[in-house]
PDB file of C-alpha atoms in Angstrom:
ATOM      1  CA  GLU D  25      -2.639 -21.704  47.903  1.00 95.00           C
ATOM      2  CA  VAL D  26      -4.064 -19.791  44.973  1.00 96.00           C
ATOM      3  CA  GLN D  27      -7.798 -19.463  45.480  1.00 97.00           C
ATOM      4  CA  LEU D  28     -10.845 -17.622  44.138  1.00 98.00           C
ATOM      5  CA  VAL D  29     -14.118 -17.591  46.063  1.00 98.00           C
ATOM      6  CA  GLU D  30     -17.252 -15.996  44.598  1.00 97.00           C
ATOM      7  CA  SER D  31     -20.259 -14.748  46.525  1.00 97.00           C
ATOM      8  CA  GLY D  32     -23.293 -12.545  46.078  1.00 98.00           C
ATOM      9  CA  GLY D  33     -25.506 -14.628  43.809  1.00 97.00           C
ATOM     10  CA  GLY D  34     -29.225 -14.982  44.312  1.00 97.00           C
ATOM     11  CA  LEU D  35     -32.675 -14.317  42.932  1.00 98.00           C
ATOM     12  CA  VAL D  36     -33.353 -10.923  41.408  1.00 98.00           C
ATOM     13  CA  GLN D  37     -36.266  -9.514  39.436  1.00 97.00           C
ATOM     14  CA  PRO D  38     -35.925  -8.466  35.805  1.00 98.00           C
ATOM     15  CA  GLY D  39     -34.611  -4.938  35.612  1.00 97.00           C
ATOM     16  CA  GLY D  40     -32.913  -5.262  38.965  1.00 98.00           C
ATOM     17  CA  SER D  41     -29.280  -5.056  40.023  1.00 98.00           C
ATOM     18  CA  LEU D  42     -26.839  -7.329  41.792  1.00 98.00           C
ATOM     19  CA  ARG D  43     -23.161  -7.208  42.723  1.00 98.00           C
ATOM     20  CA  LEU D  44     -21.017 -10.325  42.698  1.00 98.00           C
ATOM     21  CA  SER D  45     -17.754 -10.535  44.609  1.00 98.00           C
ATOM     22  CA  CYS D  46     -14.705 -12.713  44.135  1.00 98.00           C
ATOM     23  CA  ALA D  47     -12.128 -12.974  46.919  1.00 98.00           C
ATOM     24  CA  ALA D  48      -8.658 -13.663  45.571  1.00 98.00           C
ATOM     25  CA  SER D  49      -5.794 -15.066  47.628  1.00 97.00           C
ATOM     26  CA  GLY D  50      -2.393 -16.687  47.240  1.00 97.00           C
ATOM     27  CA  PHE D  51      -1.079 -14.525  44.396  1.00 96.00           C
ATOM     28  CA  ILE D  52      -0.265 -10.923  43.483  1.00 96.00           C
ATOM     29  CA  PHE D  53      -3.732  -9.791  42.466  1.00 96.00           C
ATOM     30  CA  SER D  54      -2.711  -6.704  40.504  1.00 94.00           C
ATOM     31  CA  ASP D  55      -0.312  -8.659  38.278  1.00 93.00           C
ATOM     32  CA  HIS D  56      -3.053 -10.647  36.581  1.00 94.00           C
ATOM     33  CA  TYR D  57      -5.922 -10.037  34.223  1.00 94.00           C
ATOM     34  CA  MET D  58      -9.108 -11.194  35.946  1.00 96.00           C
ATOM     35  CA  ALA D  59     -12.269 -12.278  34.174  1.00 96.00           C
ATOM     36  CA  TRP D  60     -15.886 -13.208  34.710  1.00 98.00           C
ATOM     37  CA  VAL D  61     -17.271 -16.181  32.795  1.00 98.00           C
ATOM     38  CA  ARG D  62     -20.865 -17.350  32.984  1.00 98.00           C
ATOM     39  CA  GLN D  63     -22.739 -20.523  32.175  1.00 98.00           C
ATOM     40  CA  ALA D  64     -26.496 -20.571  31.669  1.00 98.00           C
ATOM     41  CA  PRO D  65     -28.253 -23.744  32.843  1.00 97.00           C
ATOM     42  CA  GLY D  66     -27.419 -26.602  30.497  1.00 96.00           C
ATOM     43  CA  LYS D  67     -25.386 -24.324  28.222  1.00 97.00           C
ATOM     44  CA  GLY D  68     -21.739 -23.639  27.468  1.00 97.00           C
ATOM     45  CA  LEU D  69     -19.264 -21.145  28.837  1.00 98.00           C
ATOM     46  CA  GLU D  70     -19.562 -17.476  27.908  1.00 98.00           C
ATOM     47  CA  TRP D  71     -16.896 -14.847  28.547  1.00 97.00           C
ATOM     48  CA  VAL D  72     -18.523 -11.841  30.238  1.00 98.00           C
ATOM     49  CA  GLY D  73     -15.569  -9.487  30.486  1.00 96.00           C
ATOM     50  CA  HIS D  74     -12.208  -8.834  32.062  1.00 95.00           C
ATOM     51  CA  THR D  75     -10.089  -6.279  33.810  1.00 95.00           C
ATOM     52  CA  ARG D  76      -6.479  -6.063  32.735  1.00 92.00           C
ATOM     53  CA  ASN D  77      -3.491  -6.085  35.050  1.00 91.00           C
ATOM     54  CA  LYS D  78      -1.759  -3.129  36.683  1.00 91.00           C
ATOM     55  CA  ALA D  79       0.566  -2.717  33.702  1.00 90.00           C
ATOM     56  CA  HIS D  80      -2.504  -2.003  31.601  1.00 90.00           C
ATOM     57  CA  SER D  81      -4.142   0.262  34.182  1.00 92.00           C
ATOM     58  CA  HIS D  82      -6.780  -2.310  35.096  1.00 92.00           C
ATOM     59  CA  SER D  83      -8.797  -1.289  32.054  1.00 93.00           C
ATOM     60  CA  THR D  84     -11.859  -3.331  31.163  1.00 95.00           C
ATOM     61  CA  ASP D  85     -13.593  -4.993  28.218  1.00 94.00           C
ATOM     62  CA  TYR D  86     -17.010  -6.580  27.987  1.00 96.00           C
ATOM     63  CA  ALA D  87     -18.932  -8.989  25.812  1.00 95.00           C
ATOM     64  CA  ALA D  88     -21.518  -7.313  23.617  1.00 94.00           C
ATOM     65  CA  SER D  89     -24.320  -9.084  25.510  1.00 96.00           C
ATOM     66  CA  VAL D  90     -23.518  -7.259  28.759  1.00 97.00           C
ATOM     67  CA  LYS D  91     -21.792  -4.067  27.628  1.00 96.00           C
ATOM     68  CA  ASP D  92     -23.299  -0.943  29.186  1.00 96.00           C
ATOM     69  CA  ARG D  93     -25.151  -3.060  31.789  1.00 98.00           C
ATOM     70  CA  PHE D  94     -22.306  -4.768  33.658  1.00 98.00           C
ATOM     71  CA  THR D  95     -19.201  -3.222  35.247  1.00 98.00           C
ATOM     72  CA  ILE D  96     -16.075  -5.027  36.456  1.00 98.00           C
ATOM     73  CA  SER D  97     -13.922  -3.471  39.149  1.00 97.00           C
ATOM     74  CA  ARG D  98     -11.250  -4.363  41.706  1.00 96.00           C
ATOM     75  CA  ASP D  99     -10.550  -3.567  45.333  1.00 96.00           C
ATOM     76  CA  LEU D 100      -6.761  -3.708  45.309  1.00 95.00           C
ATOM     77  CA  SER D 101      -6.455  -3.194  49.060  1.00 95.00           C
ATOM     78  CA  ASN D 102      -8.456  -6.284  49.885  1.00 96.00           C
ATOM     79  CA  ASN D 103      -7.940  -8.365  46.725  1.00 97.00           C
ATOM     80  CA  PHE D 104     -11.546  -8.451  45.611  1.00 98.00           C
ATOM     81  CA  LEU D 105     -12.934  -8.602  42.090  1.00 98.00           C
ATOM     82  CA  TYR D 106     -16.469  -7.336  41.531  1.00 98.00           C
ATOM     83  CA  LEU D 107     -19.132  -7.669  38.883  1.00 98.00           C
ATOM     84  CA  GLN D 108     -21.827  -5.012  39.158  1.00 98.00           C
ATOM     85  CA  MET D 109     -24.814  -6.150  37.114  1.00 98.00           C
ATOM     86  CA  GLY D 110     -27.661  -3.842  36.155  1.00 96.00           C
ATOM     87  CA  ASP D 111     -30.856  -3.954  34.073  1.00 97.00           C
ATOM     88  CA  LEU D 112     -30.834  -7.704  34.534  1.00 98.00           C
ATOM     89  CA  LYS D 113     -32.707  -9.901  32.074  1.00 98.00           C
ATOM     90  CA  PRO D 114     -33.904 -13.512  32.339  1.00 98.00           C
ATOM     91  CA  GLU D 115     -31.175 -14.496  29.871  1.00 98.00           C
ATOM     92  CA  ASP D 116     -28.562 -13.363  32.421  1.00 98.00           C
ATOM     93  CA  THR D 117     -29.552 -16.346  34.567  1.00 98.00           C
ATOM     94  CA  ALA D 118     -26.365 -18.367  34.952  1.00 98.00           C
ATOM     95  CA  VAL D 119     -23.594 -19.572  37.192  1.00 98.00           C
ATOM     96  CA  TYR D 120     -20.994 -16.817  37.276  1.00 98.00           C
ATOM     97  CA  TYR D 121     -17.344 -17.780  37.661  1.00 98.00           C
ATOM     98  CA  CYS D 122     -14.418 -15.515  38.310  1.00 98.00           C
ATOM     99  CA  ALA D 123     -11.211 -16.690  36.692  1.00 97.00           C
ATOM    100  CA  ARG D 124      -7.581 -15.659  36.753  1.00 97.00           C
ATOM    101  CA  VAL D 125      -5.755 -15.136  33.485  1.00 94.00           C
ATOM    102  CA  GLU D 126      -2.291 -16.615  33.719  1.00 84.00           C
ATOM    103  CA  SER D 127      -0.786 -13.278  32.794  1.00 76.00           C
ATOM    104  CA  GLY D 128      -2.519 -11.306  30.073  1.00 72.00           C
ATOM    105  CA  GLY D 129      -3.178 -11.105  26.389  1.00 72.00           C
ATOM    106  CA  ASP D 130      -3.867 -14.543  24.984  1.00 81.00           C
ATOM    107  CA  ASP D 131      -3.145 -16.508  28.153  1.00 90.00           C
ATOM    108  CA  ALA D 132      -5.427 -19.182  29.582  1.00 95.00           C
ATOM    109  CA  PHE D 133      -7.749 -19.040  32.574  1.00 96.00           C
ATOM    110  CA  ASP D 134      -5.537 -21.002  34.933  1.00 95.00           C
ATOM    111  CA  VAL D 135      -7.528 -20.658  38.155  1.00 97.00           C
ATOM    112  CA  TRP D 136     -11.320 -20.678  38.571  1.00 98.00           C
ATOM    113  CA  GLY D 137     -13.651 -20.059  41.460  1.00 98.00           C
ATOM    114  CA  GLN D 138     -16.455 -22.442  42.349  1.00 97.00           C
ATOM    115  CA  GLY D 139     -19.124 -20.167  40.873  1.00 98.00           C
ATOM    116  CA  THR D 140     -22.178 -18.342  42.205  1.00 98.00           C
ATOM    117  CA  MET D 141     -25.696 -18.735  40.812  1.00 98.00           C
ATOM    118  CA  VAL D 142     -27.717 -15.761  39.615  1.00 98.00           C
ATOM    119  CA  THR D 143     -31.390 -16.241  38.801  1.00 98.00           C
ATOM    120  CA  VAL D 144     -33.326 -13.454  37.110  1.00 98.00           C
ATOM    121  CA  SER D 145     -37.031 -14.092  37.434  1.00 97.00           C
ATOM    122  CA  SER D 146     -40.240 -12.446  38.590  1.00 95.00           C
TER     123      SER D 146
ATOM    124  CA  SER H 101     -16.977 -11.963  14.717  1.00 83.00           C
ATOM    125  CA  TYR H 102     -14.770 -14.976  15.297  1.00 90.00           C
ATOM    126  CA  VAL H 103     -16.541 -18.302  15.835  1.00 93.00           C
ATOM    127  CA  LEU H 104     -15.284 -21.569  17.328  1.00 96.00           C
ATOM    128  CA  THR H 105     -17.124 -24.768  16.386  1.00 98.00           C
ATOM    129  CA  GLN H 106     -16.960 -28.004  18.376  1.00 98.00           C
ATOM    130  CA  PRO H 107     -18.902 -31.245  17.857  1.00 98.00           C
ATOM    131  CA  PRO H 108     -21.665 -31.484  20.487  1.00 98.00           C
ATOM    132  CA  SER H 109     -20.677 -34.992  21.493  1.00 98.00           C
ATOM    133  CA  VAL H 110     -17.945 -37.590  21.156  1.00 98.00           C
ATOM    134  CA  SER H 111     -18.158 -41.185  22.371  1.00 97.00           C
ATOM    135  CA  VAL H 112     -15.239 -43.506  23.030  1.00 97.00           C
ATOM    136  CA  ALA H 113     -14.710 -46.945  24.509  1.00 97.00           C
ATOM    137  CA  PRO H 114     -12.597 -47.275  27.646  1.00 97.00           C
ATOM    138  CA  GLY H 115      -8.910 -47.585  26.903  1.00 97.00           C
ATOM    139  CA  LYS H 116      -9.257 -46.030  23.455  1.00 97.00           C
ATOM    140  CA  THR H 117      -8.279 -42.581  22.199  1.00 98.00           C
ATOM    141  CA  ALA H 118     -10.687 -39.648  22.009  1.00 98.00           C
ATOM    142  CA  SER H 119     -10.161 -36.672  19.707  1.00 98.00           C
ATOM    143  CA  ILE H 120     -12.146 -33.470  20.197  1.00 98.00           C
ATOM    144  CA  THR H 121     -11.890 -30.817  17.523  1.00 98.00           C
ATOM    145  CA  CYS H 122     -12.298 -27.056  17.606  1.00 98.00           C
ATOM    146  CA  GLU H 123     -12.660 -25.316  14.261  1.00 98.00           C
ATOM    147  CA  GLY H 124     -12.050 -21.643  13.572  1.00 95.00           C
ATOM    148  CA  ASN H 125     -10.698 -19.540  10.761  1.00 93.00           C
ATOM    149  CA  THR H 126      -6.879 -19.848  10.830  1.00 93.00           C
ATOM    150  CA  ILE H 127      -7.051 -21.074  14.418  1.00 95.00           C
ATOM    151  CA  GLY H 128      -3.569 -22.471  13.889  1.00 94.00           C
ATOM    152  CA  GLY H 129      -2.329 -18.885  14.155  1.00 92.00           C
ATOM    153  CA  LYS H 130      -3.922 -18.345  17.563  1.00 93.00           C
ATOM    154  CA  SER H 131      -3.203 -19.725  21.010  1.00 94.00           C
ATOM    155  CA  VAL H 132      -5.776 -22.378  21.919  1.00 96.00           C
ATOM    156  CA  HIS H 133      -6.610 -23.450  25.453  1.00 97.00           C
ATOM    157  CA  TRP H 134      -8.757 -26.397  26.555  1.00 98.00           C
ATOM    158  CA  TYR H 135     -10.846 -26.893  29.700  1.00 98.00           C
ATOM    159  CA  GLN H 136     -12.469 -29.932  31.241  1.00 98.00           C
ATOM    160  CA  GLN H 137     -15.709 -29.461  33.155  1.00 98.00           C
ATOM    161  CA  LYS H 138     -17.200 -32.343  35.083  1.00 98.00           C
ATOM    162  CA  ALA H 139     -20.845 -32.269  36.123  1.00 96.00           C
ATOM    163  CA  GLY H 140     -21.515 -29.685  38.805  1.00 95.00           C
ATOM    164  CA  GLN H 141     -17.924 -28.480  38.931  1.00 97.00           C
ATOM    165  CA  ALA H 142     -15.956 -25.483  37.758  1.00 98.00           C
ATOM    166  CA  PRO H 143     -13.857 -25.817  34.591  1.00 98.00           C
ATOM    167  CA  VAL H 144     -10.248 -26.976  34.874  1.00 98.00           C
ATOM    168  CA  LEU H 145      -7.477 -26.031  32.452  1.00 97.00           C
ATOM    169  CA  VAL H 146      -6.072 -29.166  30.784  1.00 98.00           C
ATOM    170  CA  ILE H 147      -4.125 -27.763  27.802  1.00 97.00           C
ATOM    171  CA  TYR H 148      -2.779 -24.244  27.207  1.00 96.00           C
ATOM    172  CA  TYR H 149      -0.959 -22.682  24.289  1.00 96.00           C
ATOM    173  CA  ASP H 150      -2.075 -25.461  21.964  1.00 96.00           C
ATOM    174  CA  THR H 151       0.119 -28.211  23.400  1.00 97.00           C
ATOM    175  CA  GLU H 152       1.199 -27.439  26.985  1.00 96.00           C
ATOM    176  CA  ARG H 153      -0.063 -29.368  30.005  1.00 97.00           C
ATOM    177  CA  PRO H 154      -0.454 -27.702  33.402  1.00 95.00           C
ATOM    178  CA  SER H 155       1.107 -29.509  36.320  1.00 94.00           C
ATOM    179  CA  GLY H 156      -1.132 -32.260  37.623  1.00 95.00           C
ATOM    180  CA  ILE H 157      -2.755 -32.995  34.257  1.00 97.00           C
ATOM    181  CA  PRO H 158      -2.016 -36.559  33.076  1.00 97.00           C
ATOM    182  CA  GLU H 159       0.251 -37.079  30.090  1.00 97.00           C
ATOM    183  CA  ARG H 160      -2.708 -38.789  28.411  1.00 98.00           C
ATOM    184  CA  PHE H 161      -3.960 -35.292  27.539  1.00 98.00           C
ATOM    185  CA  SER H 162      -2.349 -33.650  24.522  1.00 98.00           C
ATOM    186  CA  GLY H 163      -3.177 -30.919  22.055  1.00 98.00           C
ATOM    187  CA  SER H 164      -2.369 -29.792  18.545  1.00 97.00           C
ATOM    188  CA  SER H 165      -3.396 -26.989  16.233  1.00 97.00           C
ATOM    189  CA  PHE H 166      -2.910 -26.403  12.517  1.00 96.00           C
ATOM    190  CA  GLY H 167      -4.777 -24.580   9.812  1.00 96.00           C
ATOM    191  CA  ASN H 168      -8.412 -24.232  10.771  1.00 97.00           C
ATOM    192  CA  THR H 169      -8.548 -27.003  13.389  1.00 98.00           C
ATOM    193  CA  ALA H 170      -7.286 -27.459  16.917  1.00 98.00           C
ATOM    194  CA  THR H 171      -7.537 -30.881  18.507  1.00 98.00           C
ATOM    195  CA  LEU H 172      -7.579 -32.166  22.072  1.00 98.00           C
ATOM    196  CA  THR H 173      -6.533 -35.799  22.262  1.00 98.00           C
ATOM    197  CA  ILE H 174      -7.101 -38.019  25.263  1.00 98.00           C
ATOM    198  CA  SER H 175      -5.409 -41.412  25.134  1.00 98.00           C
ATOM    199  CA  ARG H 176      -6.285 -44.464  27.227  1.00 98.00           C
ATOM    200  CA  VAL H 177      -9.629 -42.918  28.109  1.00 98.00           C
ATOM    201  CA  GLY H 178     -11.132 -43.855  31.451  1.00 97.00           C
ATOM    202  CA  ALA H 179     -14.466 -43.224  33.151  1.00 97.00           C
ATOM    203  CA  GLU H 180     -12.879 -40.293  34.973  1.00 97.00           C
ATOM    204  CA  ASP H 181     -12.471 -38.448  31.663  1.00 98.00           C
ATOM    205  CA  GLU H 182     -16.212 -38.231  31.056  1.00 98.00           C
ATOM    206  CA  ALA H 183     -16.913 -34.494  31.019  1.00 98.00           C
ATOM    207  CA  ASP H 184     -17.615 -31.473  28.854  1.00 98.00           C
ATOM    208  CA  TYR H 185     -14.593 -30.016  27.067  1.00 98.00           C
ATOM    209  CA  TYR H 186     -14.293 -26.420  25.846  1.00 98.00           C
ATOM    210  CA  CYS H 187     -11.752 -24.742  23.603  1.00 98.00           C
ATOM    211  CA  HIS H 188     -10.901 -21.075  24.151  1.00 97.00           C
ATOM    212  CA  VAL H 189      -9.014 -18.445  22.174  1.00 96.00           C
ATOM    213  CA  TRP H 190      -8.285 -14.762  22.411  1.00 92.00           C
ATOM    214  CA  ASP H 191      -9.555 -12.681  19.510  1.00 86.00           C
ATOM    215  CA  SER H 192      -6.840 -10.078  19.043  1.00 84.00           C
ATOM    216  CA  SER H 193      -9.002  -7.887  16.805  1.00 84.00           C
ATOM    217  CA  SER H 194     -11.503  -7.225  19.592  1.00 83.00           C
ATOM    218  CA  ASP H 195      -9.383  -8.153  22.649  1.00 84.00           C
ATOM    219  CA  HIS H 196     -12.261 -10.428  23.596  1.00 89.00           C
ATOM    220  CA  ARG H 197     -12.083 -14.058  24.645  1.00 93.00           C
ATOM    221  CA  LEU H 198     -14.165 -16.774  23.008  1.00 94.00           C
ATOM    222  CA  PHE H 199     -15.225 -20.292  23.904  1.00 97.00           C
ATOM    223  CA  GLY H 200     -16.314 -23.060  21.641  1.00 98.00           C
ATOM    224  CA  GLY H 201     -19.768 -24.475  22.261  1.00 98.00           C
ATOM    225  CA  GLY H 202     -18.378 -27.441  24.175  1.00 98.00           C
ATOM    226  CA  THR H 203     -18.164 -31.170  23.518  1.00 98.00           C
ATOM    227  CA  LYS H 204     -19.641 -33.795  25.792  1.00 98.00           C
ATOM    228  CA  LEU H 205     -17.290 -36.771  26.021  1.00 98.00           C
ATOM    229  CA  THR H 206     -19.080 -40.015  26.819  1.00 97.00           C
ATOM    230  CA  VAL H 207     -17.116 -43.090  27.853  1.00 97.00           C
ATOM    231  CA  LEU H 208     -19.062 -46.118  26.649  1.00 95.00           C
TER     232      LEU H 208
END
């Protein structure tokens, strides 16, 4: 069964850091783009960034709102996706989902995790 | 930057047809994907590449895209279809992915 399970959310102070994890199973992890998508309370979905597949050297791209503060990486040995978040702001408060891209390029997010909540507050 | 616009809400009577639009400049030339998100749950892909249905999605769900508007159509709407719906495209100029603001479908 294809599955994504996020963990690592919690309460963090403004300016702090947090690392989210996403355990992937049931598919060849390196063959797929993987993305992080967030949803602030009562708001819509926002693409955070992605890491491309092995064919594209697992390179990354980020939304302007998180660029230079967030970093996406993979552990290919254990099939984990990470989101390292730094200099956190209250507006980063959201449920963070990891999502699999069907293949790459303009494909859909065909598998989603259940999400993990991040709250940035003093 | 590319912008996708959805109506905030759509209401429909049970058994009728709901149409949810997603507007963007020449969106007909892009691949549009649609997600359903029920309260407290993760999004679920319901339409990909404008018109394709993933396995397990009822035939009542269909999509189209032309010009500046993509449309998700749900026929014979039931209470189980009440949810937020989001369109999504890939912006080739930036290699970024974009979502519309979402549409809340209410079944009267």
